[in-house]
XYZ file of C-alpha atoms in Angstrom:
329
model
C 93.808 21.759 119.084
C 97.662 22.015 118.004
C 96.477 22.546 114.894
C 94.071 25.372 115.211
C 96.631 26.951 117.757
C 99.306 27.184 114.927
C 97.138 28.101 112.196
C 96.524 31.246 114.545
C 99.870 32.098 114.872
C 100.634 31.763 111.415
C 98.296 33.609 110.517
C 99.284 36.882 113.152
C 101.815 38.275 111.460
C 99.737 38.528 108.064
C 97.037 40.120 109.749
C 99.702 42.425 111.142
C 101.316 43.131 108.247
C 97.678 43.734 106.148
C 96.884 46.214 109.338
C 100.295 48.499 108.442
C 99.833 47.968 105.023
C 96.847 50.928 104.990
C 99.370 53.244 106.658
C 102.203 52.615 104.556
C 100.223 52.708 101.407
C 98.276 55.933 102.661
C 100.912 58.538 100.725
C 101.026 56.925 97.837
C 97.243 56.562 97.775
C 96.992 60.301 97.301
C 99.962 60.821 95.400
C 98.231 58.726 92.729
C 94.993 60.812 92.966
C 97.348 63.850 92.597
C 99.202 63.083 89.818
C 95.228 63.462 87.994
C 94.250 66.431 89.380
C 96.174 68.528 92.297
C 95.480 70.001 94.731
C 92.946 67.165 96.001
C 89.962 68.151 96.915
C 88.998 67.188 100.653
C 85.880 66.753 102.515
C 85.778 66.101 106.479
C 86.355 62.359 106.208
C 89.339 62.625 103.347
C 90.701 65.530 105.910
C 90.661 63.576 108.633
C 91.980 60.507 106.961
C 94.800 62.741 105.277
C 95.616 64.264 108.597
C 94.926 61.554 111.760
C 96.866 58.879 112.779
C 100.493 58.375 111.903
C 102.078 60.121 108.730
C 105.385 59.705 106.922
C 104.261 62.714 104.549
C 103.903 66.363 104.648
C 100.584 67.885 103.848
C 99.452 71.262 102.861
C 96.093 71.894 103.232
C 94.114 75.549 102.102
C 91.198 75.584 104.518
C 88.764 78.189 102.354
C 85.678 79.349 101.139
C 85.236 79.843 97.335
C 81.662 80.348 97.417
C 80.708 84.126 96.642
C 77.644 84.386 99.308
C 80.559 83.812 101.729
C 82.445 87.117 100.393
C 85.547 86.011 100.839
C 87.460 88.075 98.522
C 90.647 86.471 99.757
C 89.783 83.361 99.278
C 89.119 83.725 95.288
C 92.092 85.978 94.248
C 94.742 83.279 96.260
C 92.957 79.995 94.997
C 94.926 80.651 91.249
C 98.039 80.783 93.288
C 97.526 78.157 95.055
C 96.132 76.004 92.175
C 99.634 76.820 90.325
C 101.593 76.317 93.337
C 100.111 72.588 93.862
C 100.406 71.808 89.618
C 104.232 72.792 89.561
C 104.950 70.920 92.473
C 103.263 67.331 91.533
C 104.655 68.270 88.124
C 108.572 68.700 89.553
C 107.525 65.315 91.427
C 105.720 63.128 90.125
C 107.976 60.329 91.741
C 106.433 61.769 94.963
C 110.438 62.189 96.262
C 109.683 64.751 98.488
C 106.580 63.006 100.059
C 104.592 66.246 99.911
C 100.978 66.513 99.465
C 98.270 69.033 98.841
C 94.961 69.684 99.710
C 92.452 72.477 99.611
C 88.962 72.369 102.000
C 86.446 74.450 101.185
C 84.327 75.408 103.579
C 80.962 73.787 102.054
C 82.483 70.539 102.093
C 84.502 70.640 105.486
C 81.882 72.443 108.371
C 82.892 70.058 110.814
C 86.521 70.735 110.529
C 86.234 74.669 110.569
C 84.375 74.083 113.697
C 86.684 71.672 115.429
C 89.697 74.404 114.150
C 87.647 77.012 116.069
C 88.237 78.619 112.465
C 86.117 82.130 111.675
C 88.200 83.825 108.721
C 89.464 82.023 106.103
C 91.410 81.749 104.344
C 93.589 79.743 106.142
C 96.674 77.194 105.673
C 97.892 74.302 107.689
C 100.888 72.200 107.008
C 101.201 68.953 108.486
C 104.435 67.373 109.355
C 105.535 63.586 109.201
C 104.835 61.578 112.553
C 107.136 58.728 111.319
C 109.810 57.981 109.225
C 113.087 59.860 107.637
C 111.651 63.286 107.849
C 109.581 62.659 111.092
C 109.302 66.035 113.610
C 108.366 65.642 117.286
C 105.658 68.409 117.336
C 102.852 66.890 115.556
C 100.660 70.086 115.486
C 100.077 71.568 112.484
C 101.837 74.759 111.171
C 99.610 77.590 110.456
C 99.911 80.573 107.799
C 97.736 83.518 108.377
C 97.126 85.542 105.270
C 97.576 88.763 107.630
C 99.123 90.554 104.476
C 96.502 89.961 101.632
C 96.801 87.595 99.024
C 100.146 85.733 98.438
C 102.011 84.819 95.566
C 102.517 80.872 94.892
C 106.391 81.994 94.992
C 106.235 83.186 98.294
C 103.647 80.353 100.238
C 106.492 78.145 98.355
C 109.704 79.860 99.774
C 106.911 79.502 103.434
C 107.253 75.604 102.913
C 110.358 74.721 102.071
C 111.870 76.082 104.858
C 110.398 73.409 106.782
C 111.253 70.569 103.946
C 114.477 70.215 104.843
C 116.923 67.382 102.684
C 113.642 67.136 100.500
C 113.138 68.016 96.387
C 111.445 71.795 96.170
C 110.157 71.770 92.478
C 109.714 75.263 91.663
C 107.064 77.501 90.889
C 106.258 77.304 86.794
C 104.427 80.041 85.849
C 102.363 79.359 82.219
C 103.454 81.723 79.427
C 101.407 84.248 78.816
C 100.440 84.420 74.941
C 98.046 87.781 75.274
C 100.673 89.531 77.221
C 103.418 89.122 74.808
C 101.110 89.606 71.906
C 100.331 92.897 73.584
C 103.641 93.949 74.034
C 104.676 93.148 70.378
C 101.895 94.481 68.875
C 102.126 98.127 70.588
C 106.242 97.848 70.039
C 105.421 97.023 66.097
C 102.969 99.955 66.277
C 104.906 102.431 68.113
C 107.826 101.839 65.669
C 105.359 102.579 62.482
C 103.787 105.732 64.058
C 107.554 106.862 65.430
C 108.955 106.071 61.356
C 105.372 108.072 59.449
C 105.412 110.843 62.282
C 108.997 111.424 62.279
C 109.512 113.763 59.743
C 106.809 116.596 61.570
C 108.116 115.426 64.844
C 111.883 115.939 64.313
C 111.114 120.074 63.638
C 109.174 120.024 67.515
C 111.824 118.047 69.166
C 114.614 120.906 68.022
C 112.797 124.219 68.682
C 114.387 126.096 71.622
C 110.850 127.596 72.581
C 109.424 124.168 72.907
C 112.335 122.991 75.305
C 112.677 126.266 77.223
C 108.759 126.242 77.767
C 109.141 122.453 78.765
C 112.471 123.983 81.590
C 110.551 126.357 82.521
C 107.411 124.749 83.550
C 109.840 121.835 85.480
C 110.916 124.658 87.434
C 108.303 126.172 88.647
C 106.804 123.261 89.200
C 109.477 122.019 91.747
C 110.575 125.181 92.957
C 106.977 125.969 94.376
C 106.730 122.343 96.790
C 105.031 119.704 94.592
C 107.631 117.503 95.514
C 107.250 118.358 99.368
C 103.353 117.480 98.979
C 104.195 113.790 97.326
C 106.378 112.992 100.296
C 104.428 114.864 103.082
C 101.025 113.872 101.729
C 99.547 117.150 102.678
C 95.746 118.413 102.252
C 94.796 120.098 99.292
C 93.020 123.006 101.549
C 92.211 123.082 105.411
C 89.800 124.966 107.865
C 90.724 128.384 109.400
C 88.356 127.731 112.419
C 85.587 129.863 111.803
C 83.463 127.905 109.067
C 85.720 128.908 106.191
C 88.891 128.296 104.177
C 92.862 128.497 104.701
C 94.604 128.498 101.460
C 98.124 129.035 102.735
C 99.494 126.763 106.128
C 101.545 128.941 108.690
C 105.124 128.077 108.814
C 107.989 126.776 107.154
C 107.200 123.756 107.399
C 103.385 123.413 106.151
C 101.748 123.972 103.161
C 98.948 123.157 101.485
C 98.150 121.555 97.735
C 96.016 124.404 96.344
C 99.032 126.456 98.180
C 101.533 125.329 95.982
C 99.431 125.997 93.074
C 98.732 129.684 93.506
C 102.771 130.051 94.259
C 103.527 128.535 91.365
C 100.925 130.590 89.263
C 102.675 133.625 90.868
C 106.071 132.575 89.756
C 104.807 131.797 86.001
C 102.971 135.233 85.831
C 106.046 137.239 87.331
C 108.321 135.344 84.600
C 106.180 135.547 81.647
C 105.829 139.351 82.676
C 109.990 139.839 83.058
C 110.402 137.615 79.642
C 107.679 139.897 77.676
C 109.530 143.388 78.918
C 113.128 141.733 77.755
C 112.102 140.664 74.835
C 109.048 141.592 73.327
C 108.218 145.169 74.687
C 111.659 146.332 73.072
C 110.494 144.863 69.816
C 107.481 147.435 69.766
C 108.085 149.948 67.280
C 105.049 152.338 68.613
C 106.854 154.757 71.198
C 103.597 155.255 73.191
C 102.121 151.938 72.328
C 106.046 150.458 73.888
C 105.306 153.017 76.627
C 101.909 151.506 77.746
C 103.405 147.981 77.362
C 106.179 149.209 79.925
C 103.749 150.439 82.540
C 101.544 147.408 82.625
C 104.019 144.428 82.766
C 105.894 146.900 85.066
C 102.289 146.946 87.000
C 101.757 143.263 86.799
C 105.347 143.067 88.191
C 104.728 145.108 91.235
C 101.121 143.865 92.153
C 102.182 140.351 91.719
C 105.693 141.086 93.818
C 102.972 142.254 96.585
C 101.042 139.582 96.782
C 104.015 137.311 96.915
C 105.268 139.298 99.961
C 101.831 139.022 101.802
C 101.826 135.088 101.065
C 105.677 135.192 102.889
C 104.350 136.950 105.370
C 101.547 134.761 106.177
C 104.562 131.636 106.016
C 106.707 134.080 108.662
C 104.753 136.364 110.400
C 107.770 138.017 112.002
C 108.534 139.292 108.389
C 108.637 143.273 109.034
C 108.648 144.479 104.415
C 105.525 144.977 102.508
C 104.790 146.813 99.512
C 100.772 147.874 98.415
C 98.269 146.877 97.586
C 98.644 143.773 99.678
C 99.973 144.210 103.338
Protein backbone atom coordinates (compact mmCIF):
# COMPACT_ATOMS: atom_id res chain seq x y z
CA UNK A 1 0.00 0.00 0.00
CA UNK A 2 3.12 2.36 0.86
CA UNK A 3 4.32 1.42 -2.14
CA UNK A 4 1.60 2.15 -4.58
CA UNK A 5 0.95 5.44 -2.49
CA UNK A 6 4.53 6.71 -3.38
CA UNK A 7 4.70 5.54 -6.78
CA UNK A 8 1.62 8.01 -7.15
CA UNK A 9 3.25 10.79 -5.86
CA UNK A 10 6.23 10.33 -7.75
CA UNK A 11 4.72 10.12 -10.46
CA UNK A 12 2.42 13.74 -9.97
CA UNK A 13 4.73 16.03 -10.76
CA UNK A 14 5.64 14.27 -14.22
CA UNK A 15 2.21 14.15 -15.15
CA UNK A 16 2.17 17.82 -14.23
CA UNK A 17 4.96 18.79 -15.90
CA UNK A 18 3.86 16.59 -19.37
CA UNK A 19 0.31 18.62 -18.86
CA UNK A 20 2.33 22.29 -19.19
CA UNK A 21 4.57 20.93 -21.50
CA UNK A 22 1.67 21.33 -24.51
CA UNK A 23 1.35 24.98 -23.47
CA UNK A 24 4.82 25.84 -23.30
CA UNK A 25 5.69 24.07 -26.45
CA UNK A 26 2.47 25.57 -28.24
CA UNK A 27 4.60 28.80 -29.82
CA UNK A 28 7.21 27.08 -30.90
CA UNK A 29 4.96 24.45 -32.47
CA UNK A 30 3.84 27.05 -34.98
CA UNK A 31 6.88 28.91 -35.24
CA UNK A 32 8.32 25.72 -36.74
CA UNK A 33 5.37 25.36 -39.20
CA UNK A 34 6.09 29.05 -40.06
CA UNK A 35 9.45 29.07 -40.73
CA UNK A 36 8.03 26.55 -44.03
CA UNK A 37 5.44 28.48 -45.14
CA UNK A 38 3.95 31.84 -43.38
CA UNK A 39 1.33 33.01 -42.80
CA UNK A 40 -0.20 29.53 -41.51
CA UNK A 41 -3.08 28.62 -42.78
CA UNK A 42 -5.94 28.03 -40.07
CA UNK A 43 -9.06 26.14 -39.96
CA UNK A 44 -11.63 26.35 -36.87
CA UNK A 45 -9.80 23.81 -34.74
CA UNK A 46 -6.01 25.29 -35.53
CA UNK A 47 -7.89 28.85 -34.71
CA UNK A 48 -9.12 27.87 -31.75
CA UNK A 49 -6.08 26.01 -30.63
CA UNK A 50 -3.88 29.13 -31.75
CA UNK A 51 -6.16 31.44 -29.89
CA UNK A 52 -7.85 29.57 -26.50
CA UNK A 53 -6.39 28.93 -23.43
CA UNK A 54 -3.29 30.61 -22.11
CA UNK A 55 -0.69 32.30 -24.57
CA UNK A 56 2.81 33.67 -24.09
CA UNK A 57 2.69 34.80 -27.92
CA UNK A 58 1.15 37.38 -30.02
CA UNK A 59 -0.95 36.34 -32.93
CA UNK A 60 -2.15 38.02 -36.00
CA UNK A 61 -4.77 36.50 -37.62
CA UNK A 62 -6.51 37.84 -41.32
CA UNK A 63 -10.05 36.54 -40.99
CA UNK A 64 -11.01 36.60 -45.04
CA UNK A 65 -12.55 35.34 -47.94
CA UNK A 66 -10.39 34.69 -51.07
CA UNK A 67 -12.91 32.89 -52.93
CA UNK A 68 -14.28 35.03 -55.98
CA UNK A 69 -18.16 33.86 -55.66
CA UNK A 70 -17.76 35.70 -52.32
CA UNK A 71 -16.77 39.11 -54.21
CA UNK A 72 -14.71 40.27 -51.88
CA UNK A 73 -12.59 42.57 -53.76
CA UNK A 74 -10.85 43.56 -50.56
CA UNK A 75 -10.01 40.56 -49.57
CA UNK A 76 -7.82 39.65 -52.87
CA UNK A 77 -5.97 42.99 -53.48
CA UNK A 78 -4.73 42.97 -49.37
CA UNK A 79 -3.89 39.12 -49.27
CA UNK A 80 -0.27 40.10 -51.35
CA UNK A 81 0.27 42.52 -48.57
CA UNK A 82 -0.37 40.55 -46.13
CA UNK A 83 1.45 37.48 -47.59
CA UNK A 84 4.69 39.90 -47.74
CA UNK A 85 4.04 41.32 -44.46
CA UNK A 86 4.01 37.67 -42.72
CA UNK A 87 7.38 36.42 -45.12
CA UNK A 88 9.54 39.52 -43.95
CA UNK A 89 8.63 39.11 -40.56
CA UNK A 90 9.43 35.15 -40.01
CA UNK A 91 12.34 36.05 -42.28
CA UNK A 92 13.72 39.08 -39.73
CA UNK A 93 12.92 36.22 -37.03
CA UNK A 94 13.40 33.19 -37.56
CA UNK A 95 14.69 32.76 -33.86
CA UNK A 96 11.00 33.54 -33.11
CA UNK A 97 12.53 36.59 -30.60
CA UNK A 98 9.64 38.51 -30.80
CA UNK A 99 7.17 35.57 -30.16
CA UNK A 100 4.89 36.79 -32.95
CA UNK A 101 2.79 34.67 -35.06
CA UNK A 102 0.62 34.80 -38.12
CA UNK A 103 -2.32 33.42 -39.38
CA UNK A 104 -4.81 33.98 -42.13
CA UNK A 105 -8.66 32.22 -42.00
CA UNK A 106 -10.42 32.09 -44.86
CA UNK A 107 -13.75 31.98 -44.69
CA UNK A 108 -14.30 28.37 -46.40
CA UNK A 109 -12.24 26.84 -43.89
CA UNK A 110 -13.32 28.83 -40.65
CA UNK A 111 -17.60 29.15 -40.82
CA UNK A 112 -17.81 28.44 -37.34
CA UNK A 113 -15.53 31.14 -36.25
CA UNK A 114 -17.08 33.97 -38.52
CA UNK A 115 -20.22 32.99 -36.86
CA UNK A 116 -19.11 32.92 -33.27
CA UNK A 117 -17.23 36.61 -34.29
CA UNK A 118 -20.76 37.70 -35.32
CA UNK A 119 -18.45 38.59 -38.45
CA UNK A 120 -20.47 39.80 -41.91
CA UNK A 121 -17.68 41.79 -43.95
CA UNK A 122 -14.45 40.69 -44.21
CA UNK A 123 -11.90 41.33 -44.40
CA UNK A 124 -11.06 41.50 -41.05
CA UNK A 125 -7.89 41.37 -38.56
CA UNK A 126 -7.51 40.32 -35.01
CA UNK A 127 -4.40 40.43 -32.96
CA UNK A 128 -4.11 38.44 -30.00
CA UNK A 129 -2.09 39.40 -27.04
CA UNK A 130 0.01 37.17 -24.56
CA UNK A 131 -2.05 35.86 -21.44
CA UNK A 132 1.24 34.87 -19.68
CA UNK A 133 4.65 35.54 -19.51
CA UNK A 134 7.20 38.68 -20.16
CA UNK A 135 4.96 40.45 -22.55
CA UNK A 136 1.62 39.33 -20.88
CA UNK A 137 -1.44 42.22 -21.11
CA UNK A 138 -4.43 42.07 -18.75
CA UNK A 139 -7.15 42.51 -21.47
CA UNK A 140 -7.20 39.28 -23.16
CA UNK A 141 -9.65 40.34 -25.97
CA UNK A 142 -8.47 40.52 -29.15
CA UNK A 143 -7.53 43.78 -31.02
CA UNK A 144 -9.43 44.43 -34.10
CA UNK A 145 -8.43 46.36 -37.46
CA UNK A 146 -11.23 47.38 -39.67
CA UNK A 147 -10.17 47.93 -43.23
CA UNK A 148 -12.61 51.13 -43.15
CA UNK A 149 -10.06 52.83 -45.63
CA UNK A 150 -9.58 50.20 -48.49
CA UNK A 151 -6.79 48.07 -48.88
CA UNK A 152 -3.61 48.60 -46.73
CA UNK A 153 -0.13 48.49 -47.39
CA UNK A 154 2.01 45.66 -45.46
CA UNK A 155 4.04 48.93 -44.23
CA UNK A 156 1.26 50.39 -42.65
CA UNK A 157 -0.76 47.02 -40.92
CA UNK A 158 3.11 46.72 -39.72
CA UNK A 159 3.60 50.29 -38.20
CA UNK A 160 -0.58 49.01 -36.72
CA UNK A 161 1.33 46.15 -34.79
CA UNK A 162 4.20 47.23 -33.47
CA UNK A 163 2.79 49.74 -31.58
CA UNK A 164 1.44 47.18 -29.44
CA UNK A 165 4.90 44.98 -29.47
CA UNK A 166 6.47 46.88 -27.17
CA UNK A 167 10.49 45.81 -26.01
CA UNK A 168 9.98 43.17 -28.90
CA UNK A 169 12.18 42.72 -32.49
CA UNK A 170 9.95 44.51 -35.49
CA UNK A 171 11.68 42.97 -38.64
CA UNK A 172 10.76 45.20 -41.34
CA UNK A 173 8.83 45.12 -44.32
CA UNK A 174 11.19 43.66 -47.44
CA UNK A 175 9.74 44.43 -50.45
CA UNK A 176 11.14 41.93 -53.55
CA UNK A 177 12.95 43.85 -56.31
CA UNK A 178 11.20 44.40 -59.06
CA UNK A 179 13.18 43.17 -62.30
CA UNK A 180 10.27 44.32 -65.01
CA UNK A 181 10.02 47.65 -63.41
CA UNK A 182 13.58 48.56 -63.62
CA UNK A 183 13.93 46.94 -66.97
CA UNK A 184 11.15 49.29 -67.96
CA UNK A 185 12.60 52.23 -66.72
CA UNK A 186 16.05 51.54 -68.36
CA UNK A 187 14.85 50.54 -71.41
CA UNK A 188 12.57 53.80 -72.12
CA UNK A 189 15.68 56.02 -70.47
CA UNK A 190 18.15 54.11 -73.14
CA UNK A 191 15.45 54.86 -75.75
CA UNK A 192 14.58 58.31 -74.95
CA UNK A 193 18.34 59.18 -74.99
CA UNK A 194 18.70 57.59 -78.76
CA UNK A 195 15.53 59.34 -80.11
CA UNK A 196 16.61 62.79 -78.05
CA UNK A 197 20.58 62.25 -79.82
CA UNK A 198 18.91 61.19 -83.89
CA UNK A 199 16.04 63.88 -83.42
CA UNK A 200 18.14 66.54 -82.10
CA UNK A 201 19.42 68.14 -84.93
CA UNK A 202 15.46 68.99 -86.44
CA UNK A 203 14.45 69.55 -82.91
CA UNK A 204 17.05 72.16 -81.85
CA UNK A 205 15.61 74.70 -84.94
CA UNK A 206 11.72 74.23 -83.09
CA UNK A 207 12.96 74.68 -79.64
CA UNK A 208 14.55 78.36 -80.74
CA UNK A 209 11.80 79.89 -82.93
CA UNK A 210 10.16 82.88 -81.18
CA UNK A 211 6.72 82.03 -82.95
CA UNK A 212 6.75 78.60 -81.49
CA UNK A 213 7.37 79.97 -77.83
CA UNK A 214 5.15 83.05 -78.14
CA UNK A 215 2.28 80.72 -79.54
CA UNK A 216 3.13 78.27 -76.58
CA UNK A 217 2.80 82.04 -73.92
CA UNK A 218 0.12 82.85 -75.46
CA UNK A 219 -2.05 79.89 -75.29
CA UNK A 220 -0.83 79.55 -71.23
CA UNK A 221 -2.45 82.75 -70.92
CA UNK A 222 -5.47 82.52 -72.10
CA UNK A 223 -5.82 79.49 -70.80
CA UNK A 224 -5.43 80.69 -67.11
CA UNK A 225 -6.64 84.02 -67.50
CA UNK A 226 -10.19 82.68 -68.59
CA UNK A 227 -10.77 80.24 -65.02
CA UNK A 228 -9.44 76.74 -65.88
CA UNK A 229 -7.66 76.85 -62.84
CA UNK A 230 -10.85 78.03 -60.79
CA UNK A 231 -12.78 74.88 -62.36
CA UNK A 232 -9.84 72.26 -61.10
CA UNK A 233 -10.21 73.58 -57.58
CA UNK A 234 -14.01 74.35 -57.56
CA UNK A 235 -14.92 71.23 -59.51
CA UNK A 236 -17.64 73.00 -61.33
CA UNK A 237 -20.22 71.53 -64.06
CA UNK A 238 -19.37 71.65 -67.49
CA UNK A 239 -23.05 73.21 -68.32
CA UNK A 240 -26.25 73.53 -66.03
CA UNK A 241 -30.13 73.96 -66.45
CA UNK A 242 -31.76 77.44 -66.84
CA UNK A 243 -35.13 76.07 -65.45
CA UNK A 244 -37.21 75.86 -68.32
CA UNK A 245 -36.02 72.52 -70.12
CA UNK A 246 -32.94 74.12 -71.66
CA UNK A 247 -29.31 75.21 -71.28
CA UNK A 248 -27.20 77.92 -69.21
CA UNK A 249 -23.85 78.36 -70.68
CA UNK A 250 -22.66 81.19 -68.48
CA UNK A 251 -23.34 80.97 -64.23
CA UNK A 252 -24.53 84.40 -62.70
CA UNK A 253 -22.02 85.97 -60.50
CA UNK A 254 -18.60 86.43 -59.64
CA UNK A 255 -18.25 83.68 -58.17
CA UNK A 256 -19.71 80.82 -60.59
CA UNK A 257 -18.90 79.65 -63.74
CA UNK A 258 -19.26 76.97 -65.74
CA UNK A 259 -16.65 74.53 -67.84
CA UNK A 260 -18.03 75.11 -71.36
CA UNK A 261 -18.06 78.89 -69.83
CA UNK A 262 -14.56 79.14 -69.60
CA UNK A 263 -14.14 77.79 -72.96
CA UNK A 264 -16.14 80.25 -75.01
CA UNK A 265 -14.20 83.17 -72.84
CA UNK A 266 -11.21 81.91 -73.68
CA UNK A 267 -12.13 81.46 -77.47
CA UNK A 268 -13.15 85.17 -77.22
CA UNK A 269 -9.85 86.24 -75.87
CA UNK A 270 -7.81 84.13 -78.64
CA UNK A 271 -10.05 85.58 -81.49
CA UNK A 272 -9.79 89.31 -80.14
CA UNK A 273 -5.81 88.73 -79.97
CA UNK A 274 -5.22 86.98 -83.12
CA UNK A 275 -7.46 89.87 -84.65
CA UNK A 276 -5.22 92.88 -82.75
CA UNK A 277 -1.85 90.77 -83.73
CA UNK A 278 -3.02 90.44 -87.60
CA UNK A 279 -3.88 94.49 -87.81
CA UNK A 280 -0.21 95.22 -86.07
CA UNK A 281 1.51 93.20 -87.99
CA UNK A 282 0.27 91.73 -90.95
CA UNK A 283 -2.42 94.21 -92.35
CA UNK A 284 0.50 96.90 -92.55
CA UNK A 285 2.49 94.42 -94.55
CA UNK A 286 -0.28 94.51 -97.37
CA UNK A 287 0.95 96.31 -100.22
CA UNK A 288 -2.72 96.52 -101.99
CA UNK A 289 -4.17 99.98 -100.69
CA UNK A 290 -7.80 98.75 -101.05
CA UNK A 291 -7.02 95.14 -100.51
CA UNK A 292 -5.07 96.74 -96.81
CA UNK A 293 -8.30 98.77 -96.64
CA UNK A 294 -10.73 95.74 -96.58
CA UNK A 295 -8.30 93.90 -94.22
CA UNK A 296 -8.71 97.05 -91.84
CA UNK A 297 -12.48 97.00 -91.80
CA UNK A 298 -12.92 93.35 -91.08
CA UNK A 299 -10.41 92.64 -88.21
CA UNK A 300 -11.64 96.13 -87.11
CA UNK A 301 -15.29 94.32 -87.43
CA UNK A 302 -14.24 91.14 -85.78
CA UNK A 303 -12.83 93.48 -83.06
CA UNK A 304 -16.01 95.25 -82.34
CA UNK A 305 -18.53 92.26 -82.66
CA UNK A 306 -16.35 90.15 -80.55
CA UNK A 307 -15.80 93.29 -77.88
CA UNK A 308 -19.84 93.05 -77.83
CA UNK A 309 -20.30 89.86 -77.11
CA UNK A 310 -17.71 89.99 -74.41
CA UNK A 311 -19.68 92.87 -72.80
CA UNK A 312 -23.05 90.90 -72.93
CA UNK A 313 -21.21 87.76 -71.28
CA UNK A 314 -20.03 90.57 -68.30
CA UNK A 315 -23.19 91.58 -68.14
CA UNK A 316 -24.79 88.34 -67.66
CA UNK A 317 -21.68 87.79 -64.67
CA UNK A 318 -22.96 91.49 -63.19
CA UNK A 319 -26.19 92.37 -64.12
CA UNK A 320 -25.92 95.81 -62.53
CA UNK A 321 -23.38 96.54 -65.41
CA UNK A 322 -25.12 99.76 -67.10
CA UNK A 323 -22.35 99.78 -70.99
CA UNK A 324 -23.21 97.86 -74.02
CA UNK A 325 -22.25 98.22 -77.46
CA UNK A 326 -24.43 96.33 -80.65
CA UNK A 327 -25.12 93.86 -81.82
CA UNK A 328 -25.26 92.14 -78.48
CA UNK A 329 -27.07 94.01 -75.56
Amino acid sequence: MHFLKGLVLSLLPAATFAAKKPAADKFSQFHTKALSANPLKLDDGVYSQLTAGARNYSVAILLTALESRFGCVLCREFQPEWDLLSKSWIKGDRQGASRMLFGTLDFIDGKNTFQSLGLQTAPVLLLFQPTIGPYAVTETGPIRYDFTNGPQSAEQIHSWLTRFLDGRPHPQVQRPINWVRGIAVTTTILGTITFLSVAWPYLLPVIQNRNVWAAISLIAILLFTSGHMFNHIRKVPYVAGDGRGGVSYFAGGFSNQFGLETQIVAAMYGLLSFATISLALKVPRIADPKTQQIAVIIWGGVIFVMYSFLLSVFRIKNGGYPFWLPPFS
